[in-house]
XYZ file of C-alpha atoms in Angstrom:
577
model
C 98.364 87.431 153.086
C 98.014 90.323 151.018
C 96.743 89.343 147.862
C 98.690 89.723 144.292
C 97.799 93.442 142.531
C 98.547 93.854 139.280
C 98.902 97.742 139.466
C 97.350 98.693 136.205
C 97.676 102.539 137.131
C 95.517 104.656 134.890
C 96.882 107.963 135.946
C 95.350 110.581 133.538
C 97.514 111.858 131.223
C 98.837 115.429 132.083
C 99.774 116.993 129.316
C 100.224 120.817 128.073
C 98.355 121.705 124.915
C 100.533 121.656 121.674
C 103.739 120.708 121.603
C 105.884 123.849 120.316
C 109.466 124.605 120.578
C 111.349 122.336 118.409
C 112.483 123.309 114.687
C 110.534 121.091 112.129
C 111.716 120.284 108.658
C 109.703 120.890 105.771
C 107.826 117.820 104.794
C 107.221 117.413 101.166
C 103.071 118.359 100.924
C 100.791 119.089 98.346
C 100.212 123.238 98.465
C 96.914 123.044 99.874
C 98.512 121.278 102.964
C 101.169 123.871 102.954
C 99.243 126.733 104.898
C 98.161 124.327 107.442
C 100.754 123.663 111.013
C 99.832 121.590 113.758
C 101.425 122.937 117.323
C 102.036 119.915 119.418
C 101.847 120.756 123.084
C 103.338 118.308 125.625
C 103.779 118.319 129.457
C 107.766 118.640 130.159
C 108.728 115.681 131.865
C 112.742 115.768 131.912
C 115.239 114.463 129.956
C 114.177 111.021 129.401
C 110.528 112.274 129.384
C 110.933 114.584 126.739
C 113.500 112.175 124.418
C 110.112 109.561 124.447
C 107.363 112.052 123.463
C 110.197 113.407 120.923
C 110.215 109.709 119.161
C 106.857 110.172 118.536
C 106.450 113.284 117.543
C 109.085 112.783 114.498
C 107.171 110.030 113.404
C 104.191 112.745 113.253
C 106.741 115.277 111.759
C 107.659 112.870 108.922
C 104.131 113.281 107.276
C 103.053 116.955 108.824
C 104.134 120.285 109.101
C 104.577 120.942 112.699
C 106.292 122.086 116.007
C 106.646 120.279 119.446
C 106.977 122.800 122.842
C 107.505 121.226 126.082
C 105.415 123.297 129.090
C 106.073 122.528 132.581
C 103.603 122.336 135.295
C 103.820 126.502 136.315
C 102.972 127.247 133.271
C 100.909 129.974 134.218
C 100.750 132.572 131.024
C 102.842 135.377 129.667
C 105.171 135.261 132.243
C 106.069 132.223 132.299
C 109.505 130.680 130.831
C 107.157 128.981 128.726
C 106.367 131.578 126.823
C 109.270 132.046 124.947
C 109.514 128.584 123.157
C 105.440 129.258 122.557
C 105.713 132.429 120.675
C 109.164 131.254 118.658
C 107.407 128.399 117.453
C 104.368 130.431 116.432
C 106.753 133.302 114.913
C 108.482 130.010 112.571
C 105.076 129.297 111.540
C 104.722 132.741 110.628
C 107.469 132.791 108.617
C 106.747 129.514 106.916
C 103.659 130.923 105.467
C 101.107 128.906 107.820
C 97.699 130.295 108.165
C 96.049 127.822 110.271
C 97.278 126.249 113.209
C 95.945 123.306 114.861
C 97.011 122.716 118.678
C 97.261 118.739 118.875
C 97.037 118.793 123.565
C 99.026 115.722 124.533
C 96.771 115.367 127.392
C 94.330 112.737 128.279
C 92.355 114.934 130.483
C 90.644 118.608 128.853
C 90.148 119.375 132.591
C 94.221 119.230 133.197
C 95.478 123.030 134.732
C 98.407 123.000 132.163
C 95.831 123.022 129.455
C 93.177 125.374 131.013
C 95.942 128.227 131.062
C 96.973 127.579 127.565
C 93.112 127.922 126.599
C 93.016 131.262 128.294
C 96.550 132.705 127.435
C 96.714 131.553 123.725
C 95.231 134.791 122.029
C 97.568 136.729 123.634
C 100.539 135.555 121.248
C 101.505 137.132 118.190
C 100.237 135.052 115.411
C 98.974 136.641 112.314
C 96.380 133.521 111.009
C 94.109 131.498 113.138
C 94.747 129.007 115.729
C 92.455 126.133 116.665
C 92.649 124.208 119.871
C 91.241 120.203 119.061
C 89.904 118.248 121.791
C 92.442 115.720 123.962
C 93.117 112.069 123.382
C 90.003 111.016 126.065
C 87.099 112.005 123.519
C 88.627 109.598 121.395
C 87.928 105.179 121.158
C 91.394 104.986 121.043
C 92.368 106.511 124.514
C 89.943 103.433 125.951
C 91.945 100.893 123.880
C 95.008 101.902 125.386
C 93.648 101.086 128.581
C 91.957 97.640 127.416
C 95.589 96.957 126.102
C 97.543 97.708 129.736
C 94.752 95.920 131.532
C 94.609 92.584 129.040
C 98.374 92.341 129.079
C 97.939 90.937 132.670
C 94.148 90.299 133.263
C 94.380 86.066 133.307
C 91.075 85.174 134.980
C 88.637 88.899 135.010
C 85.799 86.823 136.943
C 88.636 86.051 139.933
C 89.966 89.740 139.776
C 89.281 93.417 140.867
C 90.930 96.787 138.682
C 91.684 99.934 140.399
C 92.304 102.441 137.542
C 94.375 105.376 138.988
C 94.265 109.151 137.253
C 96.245 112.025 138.463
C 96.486 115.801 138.001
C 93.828 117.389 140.129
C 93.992 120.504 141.801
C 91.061 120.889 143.549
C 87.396 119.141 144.299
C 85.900 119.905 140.754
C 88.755 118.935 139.093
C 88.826 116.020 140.976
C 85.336 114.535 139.769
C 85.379 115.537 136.372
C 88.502 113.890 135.447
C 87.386 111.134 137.919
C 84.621 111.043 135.145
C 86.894 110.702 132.705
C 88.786 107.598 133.690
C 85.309 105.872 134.322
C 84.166 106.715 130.805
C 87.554 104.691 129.868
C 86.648 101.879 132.595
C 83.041 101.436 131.064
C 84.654 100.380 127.490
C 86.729 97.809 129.972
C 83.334 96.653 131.930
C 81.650 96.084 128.087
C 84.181 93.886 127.705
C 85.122 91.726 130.650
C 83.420 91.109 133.902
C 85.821 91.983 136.330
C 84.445 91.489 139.980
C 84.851 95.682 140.336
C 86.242 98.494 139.016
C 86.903 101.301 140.921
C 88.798 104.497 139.935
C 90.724 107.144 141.736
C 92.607 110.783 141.172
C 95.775 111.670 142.372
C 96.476 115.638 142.932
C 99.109 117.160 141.251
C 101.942 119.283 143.103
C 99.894 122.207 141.884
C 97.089 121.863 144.715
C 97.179 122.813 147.867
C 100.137 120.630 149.708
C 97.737 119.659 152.889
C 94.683 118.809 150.379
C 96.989 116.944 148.334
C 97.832 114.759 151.483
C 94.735 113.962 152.278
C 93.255 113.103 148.961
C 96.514 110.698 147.680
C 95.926 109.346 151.071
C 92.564 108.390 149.824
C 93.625 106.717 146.863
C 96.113 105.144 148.620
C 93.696 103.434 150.905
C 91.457 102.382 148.232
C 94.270 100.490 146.245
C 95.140 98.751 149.973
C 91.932 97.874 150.800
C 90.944 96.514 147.646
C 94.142 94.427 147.584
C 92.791 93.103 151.154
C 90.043 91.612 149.719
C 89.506 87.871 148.441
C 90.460 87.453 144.545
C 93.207 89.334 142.801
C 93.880 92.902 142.429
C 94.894 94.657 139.269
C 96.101 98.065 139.820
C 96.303 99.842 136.303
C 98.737 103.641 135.632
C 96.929 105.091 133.057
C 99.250 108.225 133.053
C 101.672 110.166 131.239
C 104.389 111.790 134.371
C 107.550 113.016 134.883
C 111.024 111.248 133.917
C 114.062 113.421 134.962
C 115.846 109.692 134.633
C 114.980 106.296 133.902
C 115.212 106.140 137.797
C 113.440 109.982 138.754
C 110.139 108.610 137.042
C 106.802 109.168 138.273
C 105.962 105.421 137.442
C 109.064 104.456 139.673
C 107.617 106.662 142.388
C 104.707 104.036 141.599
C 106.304 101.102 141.830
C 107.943 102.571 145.323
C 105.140 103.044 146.693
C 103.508 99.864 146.714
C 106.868 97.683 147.372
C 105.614 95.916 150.627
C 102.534 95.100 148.991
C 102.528 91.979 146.402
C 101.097 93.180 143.436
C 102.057 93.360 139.670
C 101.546 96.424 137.446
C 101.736 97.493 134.312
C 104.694 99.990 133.729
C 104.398 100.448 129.706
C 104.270 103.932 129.017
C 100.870 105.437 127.390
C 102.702 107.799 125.179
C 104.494 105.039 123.352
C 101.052 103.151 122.820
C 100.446 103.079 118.844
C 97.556 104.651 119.100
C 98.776 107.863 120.442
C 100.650 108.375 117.173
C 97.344 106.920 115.706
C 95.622 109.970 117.254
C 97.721 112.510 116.217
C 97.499 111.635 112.615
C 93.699 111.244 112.900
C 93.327 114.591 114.260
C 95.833 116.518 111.616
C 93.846 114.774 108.518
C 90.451 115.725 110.031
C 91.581 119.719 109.152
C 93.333 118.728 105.838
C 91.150 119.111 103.146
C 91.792 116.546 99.560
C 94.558 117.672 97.591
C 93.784 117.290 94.037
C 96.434 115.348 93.678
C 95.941 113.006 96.676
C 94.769 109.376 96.099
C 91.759 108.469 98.031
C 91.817 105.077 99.802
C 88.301 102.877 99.055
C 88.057 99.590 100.994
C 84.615 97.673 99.484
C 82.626 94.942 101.551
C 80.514 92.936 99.784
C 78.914 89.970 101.291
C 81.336 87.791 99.073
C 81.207 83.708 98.694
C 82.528 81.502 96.171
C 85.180 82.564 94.076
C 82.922 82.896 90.901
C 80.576 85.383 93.127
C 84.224 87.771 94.288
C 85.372 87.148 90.533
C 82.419 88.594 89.100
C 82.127 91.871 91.704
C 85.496 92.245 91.298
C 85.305 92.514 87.874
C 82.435 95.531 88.597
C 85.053 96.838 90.779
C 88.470 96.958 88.593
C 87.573 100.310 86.435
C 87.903 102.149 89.965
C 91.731 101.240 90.508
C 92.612 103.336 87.826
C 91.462 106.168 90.275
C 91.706 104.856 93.471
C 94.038 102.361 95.685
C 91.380 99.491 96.214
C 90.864 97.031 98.947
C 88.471 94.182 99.767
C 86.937 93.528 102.919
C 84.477 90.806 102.068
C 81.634 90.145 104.845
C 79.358 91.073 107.141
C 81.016 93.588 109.003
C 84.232 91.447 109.694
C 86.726 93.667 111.762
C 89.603 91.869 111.598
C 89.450 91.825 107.739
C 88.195 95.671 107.816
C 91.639 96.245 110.028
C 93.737 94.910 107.646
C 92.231 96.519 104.411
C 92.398 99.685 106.339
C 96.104 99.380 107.726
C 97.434 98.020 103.653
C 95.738 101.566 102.202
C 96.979 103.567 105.082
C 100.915 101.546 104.750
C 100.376 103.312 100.999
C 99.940 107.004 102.617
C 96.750 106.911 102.323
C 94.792 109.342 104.833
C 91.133 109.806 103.451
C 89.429 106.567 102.758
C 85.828 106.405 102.087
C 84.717 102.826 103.332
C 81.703 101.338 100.529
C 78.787 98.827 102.157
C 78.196 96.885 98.791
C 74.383 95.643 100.450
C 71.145 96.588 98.967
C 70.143 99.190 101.230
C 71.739 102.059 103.168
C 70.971 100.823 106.635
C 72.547 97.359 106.006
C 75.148 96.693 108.531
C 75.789 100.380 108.660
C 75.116 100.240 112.964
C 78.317 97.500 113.422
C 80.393 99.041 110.285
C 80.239 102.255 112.065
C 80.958 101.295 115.051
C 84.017 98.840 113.672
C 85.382 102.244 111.782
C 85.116 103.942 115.259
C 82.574 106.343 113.782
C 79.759 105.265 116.734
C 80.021 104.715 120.086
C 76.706 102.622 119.978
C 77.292 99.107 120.381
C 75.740 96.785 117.690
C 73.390 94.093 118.379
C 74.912 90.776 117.612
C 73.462 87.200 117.209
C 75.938 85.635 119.533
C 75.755 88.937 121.683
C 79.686 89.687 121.170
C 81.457 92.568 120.892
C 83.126 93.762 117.484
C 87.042 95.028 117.720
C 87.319 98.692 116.685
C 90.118 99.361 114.012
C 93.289 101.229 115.048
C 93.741 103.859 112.170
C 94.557 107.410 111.286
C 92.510 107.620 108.266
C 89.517 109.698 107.956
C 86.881 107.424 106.787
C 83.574 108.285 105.241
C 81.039 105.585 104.230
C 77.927 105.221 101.988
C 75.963 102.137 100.971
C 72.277 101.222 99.153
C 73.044 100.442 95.469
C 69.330 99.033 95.496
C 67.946 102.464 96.212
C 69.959 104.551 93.107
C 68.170 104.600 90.194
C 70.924 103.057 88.622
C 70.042 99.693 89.296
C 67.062 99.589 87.963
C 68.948 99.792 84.273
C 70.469 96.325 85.476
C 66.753 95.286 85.938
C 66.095 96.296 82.517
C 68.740 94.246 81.032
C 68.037 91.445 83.132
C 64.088 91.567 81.998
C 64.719 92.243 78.095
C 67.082 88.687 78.194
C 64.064 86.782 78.857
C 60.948 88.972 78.217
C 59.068 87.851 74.882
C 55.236 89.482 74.940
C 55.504 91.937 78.245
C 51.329 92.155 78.651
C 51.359 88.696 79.413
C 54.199 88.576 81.901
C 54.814 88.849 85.254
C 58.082 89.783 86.780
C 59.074 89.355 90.523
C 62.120 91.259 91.624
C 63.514 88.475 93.902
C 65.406 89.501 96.909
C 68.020 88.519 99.756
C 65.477 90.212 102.339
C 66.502 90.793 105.719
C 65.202 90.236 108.843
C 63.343 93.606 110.101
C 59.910 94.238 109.247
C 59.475 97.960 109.356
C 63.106 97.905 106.593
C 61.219 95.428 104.412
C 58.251 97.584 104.069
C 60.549 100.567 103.455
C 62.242 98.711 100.797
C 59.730 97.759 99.171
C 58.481 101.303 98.637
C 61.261 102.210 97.292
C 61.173 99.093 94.949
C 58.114 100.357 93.840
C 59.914 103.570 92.325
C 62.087 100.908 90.048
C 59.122 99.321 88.915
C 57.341 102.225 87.912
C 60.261 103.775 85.460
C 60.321 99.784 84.133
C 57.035 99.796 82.870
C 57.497 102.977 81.477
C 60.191 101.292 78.768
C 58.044 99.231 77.145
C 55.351 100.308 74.773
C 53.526 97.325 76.036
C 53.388 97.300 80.193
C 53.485 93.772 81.807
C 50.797 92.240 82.895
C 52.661 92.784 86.525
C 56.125 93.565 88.125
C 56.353 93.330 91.729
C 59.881 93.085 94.112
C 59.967 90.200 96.585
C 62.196 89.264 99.178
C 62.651 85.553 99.956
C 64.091 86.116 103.495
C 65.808 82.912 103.734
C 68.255 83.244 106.626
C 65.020 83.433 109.152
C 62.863 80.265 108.853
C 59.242 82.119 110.013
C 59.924 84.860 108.225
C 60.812 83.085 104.914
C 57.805 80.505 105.109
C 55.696 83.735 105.137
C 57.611 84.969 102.171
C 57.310 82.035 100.624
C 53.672 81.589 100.656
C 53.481 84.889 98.987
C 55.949 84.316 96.728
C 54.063 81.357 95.226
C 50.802 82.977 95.161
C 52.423 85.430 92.552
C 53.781 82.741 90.531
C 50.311 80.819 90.701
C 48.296 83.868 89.755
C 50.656 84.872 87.134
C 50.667 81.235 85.110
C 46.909 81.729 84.471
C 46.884 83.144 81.050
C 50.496 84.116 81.278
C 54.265 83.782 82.408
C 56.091 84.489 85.203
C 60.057 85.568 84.793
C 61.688 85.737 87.888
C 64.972 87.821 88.167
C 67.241 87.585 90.732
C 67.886 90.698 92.591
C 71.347 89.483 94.390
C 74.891 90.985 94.150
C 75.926 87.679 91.964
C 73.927 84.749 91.180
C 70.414 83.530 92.292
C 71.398 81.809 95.586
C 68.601 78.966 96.758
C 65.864 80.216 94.634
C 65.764 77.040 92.844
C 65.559 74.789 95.970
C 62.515 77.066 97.663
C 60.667 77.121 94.106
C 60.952 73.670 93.251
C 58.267 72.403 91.554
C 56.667 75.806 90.368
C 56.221 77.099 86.802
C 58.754 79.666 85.722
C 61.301 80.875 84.326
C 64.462 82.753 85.774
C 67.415 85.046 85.336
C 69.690 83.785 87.265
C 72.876 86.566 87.156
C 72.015 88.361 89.791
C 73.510 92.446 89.255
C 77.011 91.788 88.660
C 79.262 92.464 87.016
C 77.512 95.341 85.278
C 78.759 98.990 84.176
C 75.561 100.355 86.022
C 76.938 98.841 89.231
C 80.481 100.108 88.634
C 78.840 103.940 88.333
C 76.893 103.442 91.390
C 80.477 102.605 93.251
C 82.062 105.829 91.460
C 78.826 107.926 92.019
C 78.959 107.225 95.636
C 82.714 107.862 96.650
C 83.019 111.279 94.555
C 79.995 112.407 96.976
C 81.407 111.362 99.991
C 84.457 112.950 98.567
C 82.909 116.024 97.577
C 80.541 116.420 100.757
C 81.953 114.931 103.553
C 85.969 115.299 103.365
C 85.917 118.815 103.892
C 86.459 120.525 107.283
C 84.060 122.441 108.909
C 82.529 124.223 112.213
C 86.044 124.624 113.756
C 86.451 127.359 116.190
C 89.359 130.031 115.754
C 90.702 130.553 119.386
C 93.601 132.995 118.199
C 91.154 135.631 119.401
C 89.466 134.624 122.088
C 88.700 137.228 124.980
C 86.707 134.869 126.938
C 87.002 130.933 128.072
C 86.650 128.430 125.148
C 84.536 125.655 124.935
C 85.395 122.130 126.296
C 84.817 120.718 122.607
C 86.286 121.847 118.943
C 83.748 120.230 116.248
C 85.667 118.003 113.750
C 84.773 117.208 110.446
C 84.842 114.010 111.172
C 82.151 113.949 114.094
């Protein structure tokens, strides 16, 4: 009996570049937005087809000045019937005052033929600004999530089952591998995630290749979702694609579904364009070329490592100056995606689109790796304790981070402070700057160095220098390291009781954690308030997001393809790269 398939069919998306054709109304933007249009270039996929990627596209419309144009498979230049909606949507851009457009390629593949002869026709339209082609949906995290989405919605058991993830739109050979590539860049973010017995992949041709080659190869495929269905375990057979739909009936996924009836499988017929995360794309892309308005609001969402209510009370309180500014949202933890998602989606429900995402940790590197890769910023996979996987966030913000208030100069006013509440006769004193710590050596060693700075400009306040000031870290989260820590730590103390005092400060966000428990029994004395709240703290925050304002929001190295004479490259770089 032929076993169950669940025909998850990953058919590459083959889309047209921009989307033109189509009248837009004027949203309400700021004027620096005003001079930029985004072209939205879709395949033309009938009736039905065209009504779905139209849904989405006034959703985009709502917040963007732009145009959608429909272009059909022969698209093949100037000539082509094309042409006309191309060049009127261009000529209303024109006459709107648009200097810059951006081409937002409703494509998964940048290998699709539609696409290629839009790269190497576009300069020969009349535009009178500059036109920039972005990258498709594929170079994006968010193109893989679709697919995670089609295939979880009926994976039950992934040890038990096989995937067959099915592209389309080749035209020859080369074509053929390269988007065959493509789809198992996609299937590796799948295979991180689940061990299914196999993945395979395969390309269908597209009616523009040869008829005889295009036999033979969707014969191929064919087989390969047959034979795999043969075999012992279930098979999931995923469309990944975005086709034709003349009719709820004339519909390449119906063609799908057709094709397969004598064999028992179950597939996933959802269509990719109506994911979320296509609109999610689009929106990304448009705000990576928008620069700030000086009237925008910038989103901030703030992680601290937060606790007990009197620890988020009192960095909160560090924190409140900046909503006058800025919408404001807390994502306490260590890198906690789900409560990253939501602080993300509540700014971005507010129309926020640039939101500059603050590590409140004592240095830079902290939890930058999974943060990063959370905010969809890496593609490197963070090293966890219990070896799982963080969710990426589903967003259109640009986000830009920063972290490290322990390395500003700033904080070592807070030390200061700290020192002067307790410090009577500073020759005969030592002070130990006690830390969280972490866990790697070679970042310990690093810190400390730059602890060292801090100390320096303290000694330098007093007329009188202390007998000795020295930044410690108890490392208590990792039981070898800390004993080793703590043997040092009580040396200093020791050493500094003979003929003097020792004042230890706590060098923590809030509070002095379980320096009392480790130093039980030794002689000394401690502030205990840790660094918030305090104004220095608050300016550190403020510091930090007007220079990842300043520096990072702007767009940059974008290529202007209104001119080209000669084939593009594969790759537009973004901002936000």
């Amino acid at each position: 009996m032929i076993k169950e398939i669940i025909f998850v069919f990953c058919l590459l998306l083959l889309f047209a570049t921009n989307v033109w054709g189509t009248q837009i109304n004027k949203p309400t933007f700021k004027t620096e937005f005003s001079r930029t249009g985004f072209l939205v270039i879709a395949p033309d996929r009938g009736f039905v087809g065209n009504n779905e990627t139209n849904s989405i596209f006034k959703n985009f419309n709502k917040d963007y000045l732009a145009e959608i144009v429909y272009v059909g498979r022969k698209y093949d230049g100037l000539s082509s019937n094309y042409s006309e909606y191309i060049q009127e949507a261009l000529t209303r851009f024109d006459n709107n005052s648009v200097s810059n457009i951006v081409i937002l390629p409703l494509f998964l593949s940048k290998y699709n033929h539609i696409l290629k002869e839009i790269r190497k026709n576009i300069s020969a339209y009349q535009f009178s600004g500059k036109i920039y082609l972005n990258e498709t949906i594929s170079e994006s995290y968010l193109s893989a999530q679709i697919l995670l989405d089609h295939i979880n919605k009926l994976s039950k058991n992934p040890s038990k089952e096989r995937i067959v993830i099915l592209g389309r739109g080749a035209v020859d050979k080369k074509s053929e591998i390269l988007m065959k590539g493509e789809l198992e860049k996609l299937s590796d973010y799948v295979k991180e995630r689940h061990s299914f017995k196999s993945i395979q992949t395969g390309i269908y041709y597209s009616y523009n290749s040869q008829e005889k080659l295009r036999e033979i190869k969707d014969r191929e495929v064919d087989e390969i979702v047959i034979h795999t269905a043969a075999k012992k375990g279930k098979t999931l057979v995923v469309p990944f694609f975005i086709g034709p739909k003349y009719s709820n009936m004339m519909s390449l996924t119906h063609f799908f579904d057709r094709k397969f009836a004598d064999i028992d499988l179950i597939h996933n017929s959802d269509e990719i364009l109506l994911h979320p995360n296509y609109l999610h794309w689009m929106k990304k892309t448009a705000n990576s070329y928008l620069p700030v308005s000086s009237e925008e609001t910038i989103g901030i969402v703030i992680m601290p490592h937060g606790a007990t209510k009197p620890y988020n009370d009192a960095v909160e309180k560090t924190i409140e100056p900046l909503k006058l500014k800025y919408k404001v949202e807390m994502a306490y933890g260590m890198g906690d995606s789900v409560t990253i998602q939501k602080a993300v989606y509540k700014l971005e429900k507010q129309g926020i689109k640039k939101i500059v995402f603050v590590r409140m940790y004592p240095t830079s590197n902290q939890l930058k790796e999974k943060t990063d890769y959370i905010l969809g910023l890496s593609d490197k996979i963070p090293l966890q304790w219990d070896g799982l996987i963080p969710s990426q966030i589903r967003n259109s913000a640009i986000i830009n981070t920063f972290g490290g208030y322990e390395e500003d100069n700033l904080i070592a006013g807070i030390f200061l402070e700290r020192i002067k509440e307790f410090s009577k006769k500073p020759e005969e004193e030592t002070i130990i700057l006690l830390a969280h710590g972490g866990s790697n050596d070679k970042a310990e060693i690093l810190r400390k160095k730059r602890m060292k700075k801090h100390i320096d400009w303290l000694q330098k306040q007093f007329s009188q220098p202390f007998k000795k000031i020295i930044g410690l870290a108890l490392r208590e989260d990792w039981p070898e390291k800390r004993e080793n820590a703590l043997s040092e730590i009580k040396k200093i103390i020791k050493e500094g009781n003979k003929g003097g005092k020792v004042i230890v400060i706590s060098n923590r966000l809030y509070g002095s954690g379980p320096y009392q428990h480790y130093l039980k029994g030794l002689n000394f004395k401690m502030n205990s308030k840790g660094l918030a709240p305090h104004p220095n703290l608050t300016n550190w925050l403020e510091k930090g997001i007007e220079l990842a304002i300043r520096n990072k929001f702007i767009t940059k190295d974008k290529t202007d393809v209104s001119k080209w004479n000669t084939s593009p490259p594969d790759k537009v770089t973004l901002a936000s790269d």
